[in-house]
Short mmCIF file of C-alpha atoms in Angstrom, two decimals:
data_model
loop_
_atom_site.label_atom_id
_atom_site.label_comp_id
_atom_site.label_asym_id
_atom_site.label_seq_id
_atom_site.Cartn_x
_atom_site.Cartn_y
_atom_site.Cartn_z
CA MET A 270 54.83 -43.20 56.14
CA ALA A 271 52.23 -43.53 59.26
CA ASP A 272 49.29 -45.26 58.83
CA PRO A 273 46.50 -42.77 58.98
CA GLY A 274 44.50 -44.88 61.34
CA THR A 275 47.82 -44.91 64.03
CA SER A 276 48.49 -41.31 63.94
CA ARG A 277 44.74 -39.91 64.61
CA SER A 278 44.63 -42.80 67.79
CA LYS A 279 45.67 -40.97 71.46
CA VAL A 280 49.21 -40.99 72.69
CA GLN A 281 49.04 -41.37 76.26
CA VAL A 282 52.40 -39.91 79.01
CA TYR A 283 53.10 -41.03 82.18
CA LEU A 284 53.40 -38.84 84.53
CA ASP A 285 55.18 -38.67 87.61
CA ALA A 286 52.66 -36.25 90.25
CA GLU A 287 55.91 -35.59 92.32
CA HIS A 288 56.85 -33.06 89.00
CA ALA A 289 53.72 -31.65 89.05
CA LYS A 290 53.90 -30.57 92.34
CA CYS A 291 54.33 -26.86 93.31
CA SER A 292 58.05 -26.34 95.80
CA ILE A 293 56.93 -23.76 98.28
CA CYS A 294 53.80 -25.52 99.25
CA LEU A 295 54.79 -29.06 97.94
CA SER A 296 51.29 -30.45 97.20
CA LEU A 297 50.27 -30.68 93.63
CA TRP A 298 49.42 -27.22 91.26
CA HIS A 299 46.28 -25.21 91.44
CA ASP A 300 45.66 -22.91 89.39
CA VAL A 301 49.70 -22.75 87.90
CA VAL A 302 51.89 -20.10 86.73
CA THR A 303 55.50 -20.56 85.15
CA VAL A 304 58.15 -18.16 85.98
CA GLY A 305 60.69 -17.61 83.26
CA PRO A 306 63.47 -17.94 82.87
CA CYS A 307 64.03 -21.07 84.60
CA LEU A 308 60.51 -21.97 84.08
CA HIS A 309 59.84 -23.66 87.09
CA ASN A 310 56.43 -24.07 88.69
CA PHE A 311 53.80 -22.93 90.65
CA CYS A 312 50.62 -21.81 92.72
CA ASN A 313 48.61 -19.08 91.59
CA GLY A 314 47.90 -18.14 95.24
CA CYS A 315 51.68 -19.73 96.56
CA PHE A 316 53.88 -17.10 93.87
CA SER A 317 51.45 -14.66 94.42
CA GLU A 318 52.06 -14.33 97.98
CA TRP A 319 56.29 -15.26 97.14
CA LEU A 320 55.45 -11.78 95.18
CA ARG A 321 53.98 -10.13 97.07
CA ARG A 322 57.05 -10.07 99.72
CA SER A 323 59.42 -9.61 97.51
CA GLN A 324 57.86 -6.54 96.91
CA LYS A 325 57.58 -5.90 100.40
CA LYS A 326 60.83 -5.96 101.21
CA GLN A 327 61.77 -4.22 97.77
CA LEU A 328 63.93 -7.31 97.00
CA LYS A 329 64.75 -8.82 92.92
CA VAL A 330 62.51 -11.84 92.84
CA LEU A 331 63.67 -14.53 92.97
CA CYS A 332 62.41 -18.05 92.00
CA PRO A 333 61.84 -20.08 95.10
CA GLN A 334 62.87 -23.33 93.78
CA CYS A 335 66.49 -22.50 91.59
CA ARG A 336 67.06 -18.15 92.72
CA GLY A 337 67.06 -16.94 89.75
CA VAL A 338 66.22 -13.63 88.87
CA VAL A 339 62.05 -13.82 87.57
CA GLN A 340 62.24 -12.21 84.93
CA PHE A 341 58.52 -12.73 83.31
CA VAL A 342 55.39 -14.90 84.73
CA GLY A 343 52.12 -15.83 83.80
CA LYS A 344 49.75 -18.87 83.28
CA ASN A 345 50.42 -21.60 81.90
CA HIS A 346 46.96 -23.72 80.19
CA TYR A 347 48.79 -26.48 79.13
CA LEU A 348 49.93 -27.56 82.78
CA HIS A 349 46.80 -26.79 83.46
CA ASN A 350 44.98 -29.57 81.94
CA ILE A 351 47.70 -31.64 82.95
CA GLU A 352 46.69 -30.52 86.66
CA GLU A 353 43.02 -31.70 86.14
CA ASP A 354 43.92 -34.67 84.52
CA ILE A 355 45.79 -35.78 87.04
CA ILE A 356 43.16 -35.58 89.90
CA ARG A 357 40.70 -36.81 87.53
CA SER A 358 43.00 -39.81 87.75
CA ASP A 359 43.81 -40.00 91.87
CA SER A 360 40.62 -37.71 93.70
CA SER A 361 43.56 -37.93 96.98
CA LEU A 362 46.02 -35.60 95.59
CA LYS A 363 43.18 -32.99 95.44
CA ARG A 364 42.62 -30.05 97.68
CA SER A 365 40.06 -29.38 100.22
CA GLU A 366 37.48 -26.86 99.64
CA GLU A 367 38.69 -24.34 102.09
CA GLU A 368 42.61 -24.45 100.60
CA ILE A 369 41.04 -23.93 97.72
CA ALA A 370 39.27 -20.77 98.51
CA GLN A 371 42.63 -19.43 100.75
CA LEU A 372 44.89 -20.56 97.59
CA ASP A 373 42.15 -18.03 95.26
CA THR A 374 42.43 -15.35 97.73
CA TYR A 375 45.82 -14.47 97.45
CA ALA A 376 45.77 -15.65 93.73
CA MET A 377 47.06 -12.20 92.09
CA ILE A 378 48.01 -13.64 88.87
CA HIS A 379 45.66 -13.33 85.86
CA SER A 380 47.95 -11.81 82.81
CA SER A 381 51.14 -12.14 81.64
CA ILE A 382 53.65 -10.01 83.42
CA VAL A 383 56.85 -8.91 83.09
CA MET A 384 59.73 -7.82 85.13
CA GLU A 385 61.56 -4.80 84.40
CA PRO A 386 64.65 -5.95 83.28
CA GLY A 387 67.17 -3.70 85.38
CA LYS A 388 71.24 -2.92 85.93
CA ASN A 389 73.59 -5.57 87.41
CA ARG A 390 70.68 -8.00 87.27
CA GLU A 391 71.68 -11.76 87.77
CA ARG A 392 72.57 -14.10 85.49
CA LYS A 393 70.88 -18.26 86.55
CA ARG A 394 73.68 -19.50 85.13
CA THR A 395 76.78 -17.59 85.76
CA ARG A 396 76.30 -16.07 87.46
CA VAL A 397 77.58 -12.75 86.19
CA GLU A 398 76.78 -9.21 86.55
CA SER A 399 76.19 -7.54 83.21
CA GLU A 400 75.73 -3.25 83.66
CA SER A 401 73.66 -3.57 81.05
CA PRO A 402 69.97 -5.63 80.34
CA ASP A 403 70.77 -9.39 78.69
CA GLU A 404 70.59 -8.35 74.88
CA ASP A 405 68.56 -11.64 74.18
CA TYR A 406 66.29 -10.77 76.89
CA VAL A 407 65.26 -7.25 75.37
CA GLU A 408 65.64 -8.67 71.89
CA PHE A 409 62.73 -11.53 72.89
CA LEU A 410 60.97 -8.98 74.35
CA GLU A 411 60.51 -6.74 71.62
CA ARG A 412 59.68 -9.66 69.71
CA PHE A 413 56.12 -9.37 71.32
CA GLY A 414 55.83 -5.97 71.09
CA VAL A 415 57.37 -5.41 75.61
CA THR A 416 59.26 -2.99 75.77
CA SER A 417 60.40 -1.55 79.12
CA PRO A 418 57.91 -0.23 81.63
CA GLN A 419 57.25 3.53 81.22
CA CYS A 420 54.67 4.79 83.97
CA LEU A 421 53.92 7.77 85.19
CA GLN A 422 54.61 6.42 89.04
CA CYS A 423 57.96 5.76 87.94
CA GLY A 424 60.02 8.56 89.40
CA THR A 425 57.56 10.80 90.41
CA GLU A 426 55.68 10.03 93.84
CA TYR A 427 51.93 10.25 93.43
CA ASN A 428 49.72 9.26 96.54
CA GLY A 429 52.25 7.78 98.91
CA PHE A 430 53.63 6.07 95.99
CA CYS A 431 56.51 6.17 93.91
CA CYS A 432 58.39 3.49 91.73
CA ASN A 433 60.97 1.46 92.17
CA GLY A 434 64.27 -0.74 90.34
CA ASN A 435 62.01 -4.11 91.29
CA THR A 436 57.99 -2.71 90.54
CA VAL A 437 56.54 -5.48 88.41
CA HIS A 438 54.27 -3.33 85.59
CA LEU A 439 51.64 -4.24 84.40
CA GLU A 440 50.30 -2.90 80.02
CA CYS A 441 47.10 -1.96 79.64
CA HIS A 442 45.14 -3.96 76.85
CA ALA A 443 43.33 -0.38 75.68
CA CYS A 444 46.47 1.82 75.36
CA GLY A 445 49.58 -0.05 75.56
CA GLY A 446 50.96 2.19 79.07
CA LYS A 447 52.46 1.30 81.70
CA MET A 448 51.34 1.32 85.53
CA PRO A 449 52.69 -0.52 88.45
CA LEU A 450 51.28 -3.63 89.99
CA ARG A 451 49.59 -3.20 93.00
CA VAL A 452 48.87 -5.88 95.68
CA ASN A 453 47.20 -3.75 98.19
CA SER A 454 45.70 -1.42 95.79
CA ASP A 455 41.19 -0.78 95.46
CA ALA A 456 41.52 0.52 92.67
CA PRO A 457 40.43 -2.79 90.19
CA GLN A 458 43.56 -3.50 87.63
CA HIS A 459 42.07 -6.27 86.00
CA CYS A 460 38.90 -7.01 83.46
CA LEU A 461 36.92 -9.53 86.36
CA GLY A 462 35.57 -10.49 82.93
CA CYS A 463 38.43 -11.62 80.64
CA GLU A 464 41.18 -11.16 83.55
CA ARG A 465 43.20 -8.65 80.68
CA PRO A 466 45.06 -5.46 82.59
CA PHE A 467 43.66 -2.36 81.89
CA CYS A 468 44.83 1.08 84.34
CA GLY A 469 41.54 3.51 83.49
CA ALA A 470 40.33 2.94 86.61
CA TYR A 471 44.24 2.61 88.34
CA TRP A 472 45.33 6.42 87.23
CA PRO A 473 42.62 8.48 88.70
CA ALA A 474 42.02 6.55 92.07
CA GLN A 475 46.28 8.70 92.52
CA GLY A 476 44.24 11.40 93.42
CA ASN A 477 47.24 14.27 92.22
CA VAL A 478 47.88 12.33 88.69
CA LEU A 479 46.70 15.06 86.50
CA ARG A 480 46.96 13.11 83.13
CA TYR A 481 45.08 9.74 82.30
CA PRO A 482 46.90 7.99 79.78
CA CYS A 483 44.00 6.05 78.35
CA SER A 484 39.94 7.05 78.07
CA LEU A 485 37.65 6.55 81.00
CA ASP A 486 35.27 4.82 79.02
CA SER A 487 37.48 1.79 78.45
CA PHE A 488 37.68 0.15 81.67
CA LYS A 489 34.21 1.20 84.58
CA PRO A 490 31.79 -0.50 86.56
CA ILE A 491 29.07 -2.01 84.74
CA SER A 492 26.61 0.26 86.48
CA ASP A 493 28.47 3.49 84.72
CA ARG A 494 27.96 2.64 81.84
CA SER A 495 25.39 3.62 79.31
CA ILE A 496 24.28 1.36 76.34
CA SER A 497 22.71 2.81 73.82
CA ILE A 498 22.48 0.07 71.21
CA ILE A 499 22.60 -3.32 70.92
CA PRO A 500 26.18 -5.11 70.49
CA HIS A 501 26.85 -7.12 67.34
CA LEU A 502 27.39 -9.56 69.33
CA ALA A 503 24.31 -10.10 71.03
CA HIS A 504 22.08 -13.43 69.21
CA GLN A 505 25.16 -14.83 68.38
CA THR A 506 25.25 -12.08 65.59
CA ASN A 507 22.40 -12.39 64.13
CA GLN A 508 20.90 -9.22 63.44
CA VAL A 509 17.46 -10.49 62.32
CA GLU A 510 16.37 -11.42 66.18
CA LYS A 511 18.11 -7.98 67.10
CA ASP A 512 15.79 -5.90 64.60
CA VAL A 513 13.41 -8.11 66.38
CA THR A 514 15.25 -7.34 70.05
CA GLN A 515 14.87 -3.24 69.34
CA ARG A 516 11.66 -2.82 68.10
CA CYS A 517 9.81 -5.46 71.05
CA ILE A 518 11.67 -2.87 73.34
CA ARG A 519 10.00 -0.18 71.63
CA GLN A 520 6.27 -1.93 71.06
CA MET A 521 6.48 -2.29 75.06
CA GLY A 522 6.92 1.49 74.78
CA ARG A 523 10.84 1.31 76.79
CA THR A 524 14.32 1.81 76.26
CA LEU A 525 17.01 0.09 75.72
CA PRO A 526 18.77 1.12 78.88
CA ASP A 527 16.25 0.53 80.63
CA VAL A 528 15.81 -2.89 79.57
CA VAL A 529 19.50 -3.21 80.71
CA SER A 530 19.09 -2.06 83.79
CA GLU A 531 16.41 -3.88 84.80
CA TRP A 532 18.17 -7.28 84.00
CA ILE A 533 21.27 -6.06 85.51
CA ALA A 534 19.52 -6.10 88.80
CA LYS A 535 18.31 -9.30 88.61
CA LEU A 536 21.57 -10.14 88.10
CA ASP A 537 22.53 -9.10 91.24
CA ASN A 538 19.46 -10.42 92.71
CA GLY A 539 21.17 -13.69 91.73
CA GLU A 540 17.76 -14.70 89.42
CA ILE A 541 19.52 -15.24 86.13
CA ASP A 542 21.43 -18.88 85.25
CA ARG A 543 24.95 -17.92 84.80
CA SER A 544 25.88 -21.15 82.94
CA ARG A 545 26.16 -19.35 79.58
CA LEU A 546 27.83 -16.06 80.73
CA PRO A 547 30.44 -16.03 78.48
CA LEU A 548 33.03 -14.15 80.85
CA LYS A 549 35.36 -15.37 83.25
CA HIS A 550 34.77 -15.60 87.30
CA ALA A 551 30.76 -15.53 85.98
CA ASP A 552 29.68 -15.00 89.42
CA SER A 553 31.56 -12.70 91.41
CA ILE A 554 29.85 -10.22 87.60
CA SER A 555 27.53 -7.87 89.17
CA SER A 556 26.59 -4.43 88.89
CA SER A 557 29.94 -2.82 90.73
CA THR A 558 32.77 -4.94 88.44
CA HIS A 559 34.72 -3.49 86.65
CA VAL A 560 34.59 -4.46 82.97
CA CYS A 561 35.99 -3.92 79.71
CA CYS A 562 34.20 -2.51 77.04
CA GLU A 563 34.36 -6.11 74.67
CA CYS A 564 33.12 -7.82 77.86
CA CYS A 565 30.52 -5.25 78.91
CA ASP A 566 28.61 -5.93 75.83
CA LYS A 567 28.85 -9.80 75.73
CA LEU A 568 27.28 -9.72 79.37
CA VAL A 569 25.11 -6.61 77.48
CA SER A 570 24.41 -9.11 74.92
CA PHE A 571 23.90 -12.27 78.29
CA LEU A 572 21.44 -10.33 79.77
CA LEU A 573 19.29 -9.41 76.02
CA TYR A 574 18.71 -13.65 75.72
CA TRP A 575 16.83 -13.74 78.68
CA PHE A 576 14.87 -10.25 78.13
CA ARG A 577 13.53 -12.48 74.73
CA ILE A 578 13.48 -15.82 76.76
CA ALA A 579 11.21 -13.80 79.47
CA THR A 580 8.72 -11.93 77.14
CA PRO A 581 5.36 -13.61 76.19
CA LYS A 582 5.15 -13.80 72.46
CA HIS A 583 2.19 -11.82 72.26
CA HIS A 584 4.62 -9.00 72.77
CA LEU A 585 6.86 -9.68 70.15
CA PRO A 586 6.43 -8.20 66.74
CA PRO A 587 3.23 -9.98 64.56
CA ASP A 588 5.25 -11.17 62.25
CA ALA A 589 7.97 -12.71 64.81
CA ALA A 590 5.45 -14.29 67.18
CA ASN A 591 4.61 -16.63 65.93
CA ARG A 592 7.21 -18.45 64.33
CA ALA A 593 7.92 -22.31 65.46
CA ASP A 594 11.57 -22.42 67.27
CA CYS A 595 14.64 -23.87 65.02
CA TRP A 596 15.48 -27.10 66.37
CA TYR A 597 19.46 -26.13 66.93
CA GLY A 598 18.96 -22.62 68.72
CA TYR A 599 21.31 -19.89 69.35
CA GLU A 600 23.85 -22.96 67.57
CA CYS A 601 22.80 -22.35 64.74
CA ARG A 602 24.94 -22.17 62.72
CA THR A 603 22.36 -21.71 59.01
CA GLN A 604 21.27 -18.45 60.52
CA HIS A 605 24.72 -16.61 59.88
CA HIS A 606 24.18 -16.93 56.47
CA ASN A 607 20.99 -17.60 55.00
CA GLU A 608 18.58 -14.21 55.84
CA GLN A 609 15.24 -16.74 54.93
CA HIS A 610 16.31 -19.42 57.54
CA ALA A 611 16.72 -16.98 60.22
CA ARG A 612 13.55 -15.44 59.40
CA ARG A 613 11.02 -18.31 59.26
CA LEU A 614 12.95 -19.53 62.46
CA ASN A 615 12.89 -18.02 65.99
CA HIS A 616 16.60 -19.46 67.36
CA VAL A 617 16.26 -17.05 71.06
CA CYS A 618 15.61 -20.75 72.35
CA ARG A 619 17.72 -23.43 73.91
CA PRO A 620 18.86 -25.91 71.00
CA THR A 621 16.85 -29.33 71.07
CA ARG A 622 18.64 -31.12 68.87
CA SER A 623 22.14 -31.43 68.42
CA SER A 624 24.06 -28.95 66.07
CA SER A 625 26.84 -31.87 64.89
CA ASN A 626 24.42 -32.37 61.27
CA ASN A 627 23.44 -28.65 60.72
#
């Protein structure tokens, strides 16, 4: 067996930057995505524009590099890390801020997308047309719980749109139903906080659709949500601190919805440091942003943290007002399993000592 000290040493991998370039723009990947089954890699923005044009022409989506039929596409987080390492080692390969911003406006691949296998699908290697979807491919999809797309617009036109044989479909994270990926639709189809697809805003926007396969509450603007209870995630799930916040709001003669609305307004006005907001695209989140229930809970928990930070001690309940701050603040691990410690010290504060010794 290898020496334990040797097994812990880092492994250096040398990669030619030419092998990490998008074959569409011929520059280093940016927000890299991988298409399958050929596993070629492209910039998210570049391939999104390719996908957009392919759909407009109602053609099968072909890989720009090998011309094989694309069956699925998704973000490649492993290669994204390599992309960042290459830029750190050679800053000359970094694109300009203007070019990156333009690519990001094109990017529409936020989660894995499965293309409908369809009939007479081209086979990349043999180039032999088959009369039914490739059995290995279907078995691969079923293994991950993915079936052929079925949605209300497959075969029926709503709001001037009807799915065709090449329409890319998204699977709603809430209900599992299918909806077509609409590039030019005003109705949001992805939660900006987690990038997962949701159909709760898409179907109502189609007008003539009489039944919605998903609850409208699963995906809607933050300003349209009614917050009646403090989320479980608030204050790092510390029940003691959640009770303090609830009593504080009551003592001030206010209500939870009133407090949340006030701090959402502060968020819109740029009065809050968003560095700890645990959502993707944190800088773009506003009261009009469509988010899922889980991301809404994370946002409300974040706002309640700032509410507590900004509340003077004389507004806190007497048993909580005179507590000293825990050295480890919100990062404290003891607060979760030691109620006496959670009650004795305030944990709604920033860490003042490394959590590695806690």
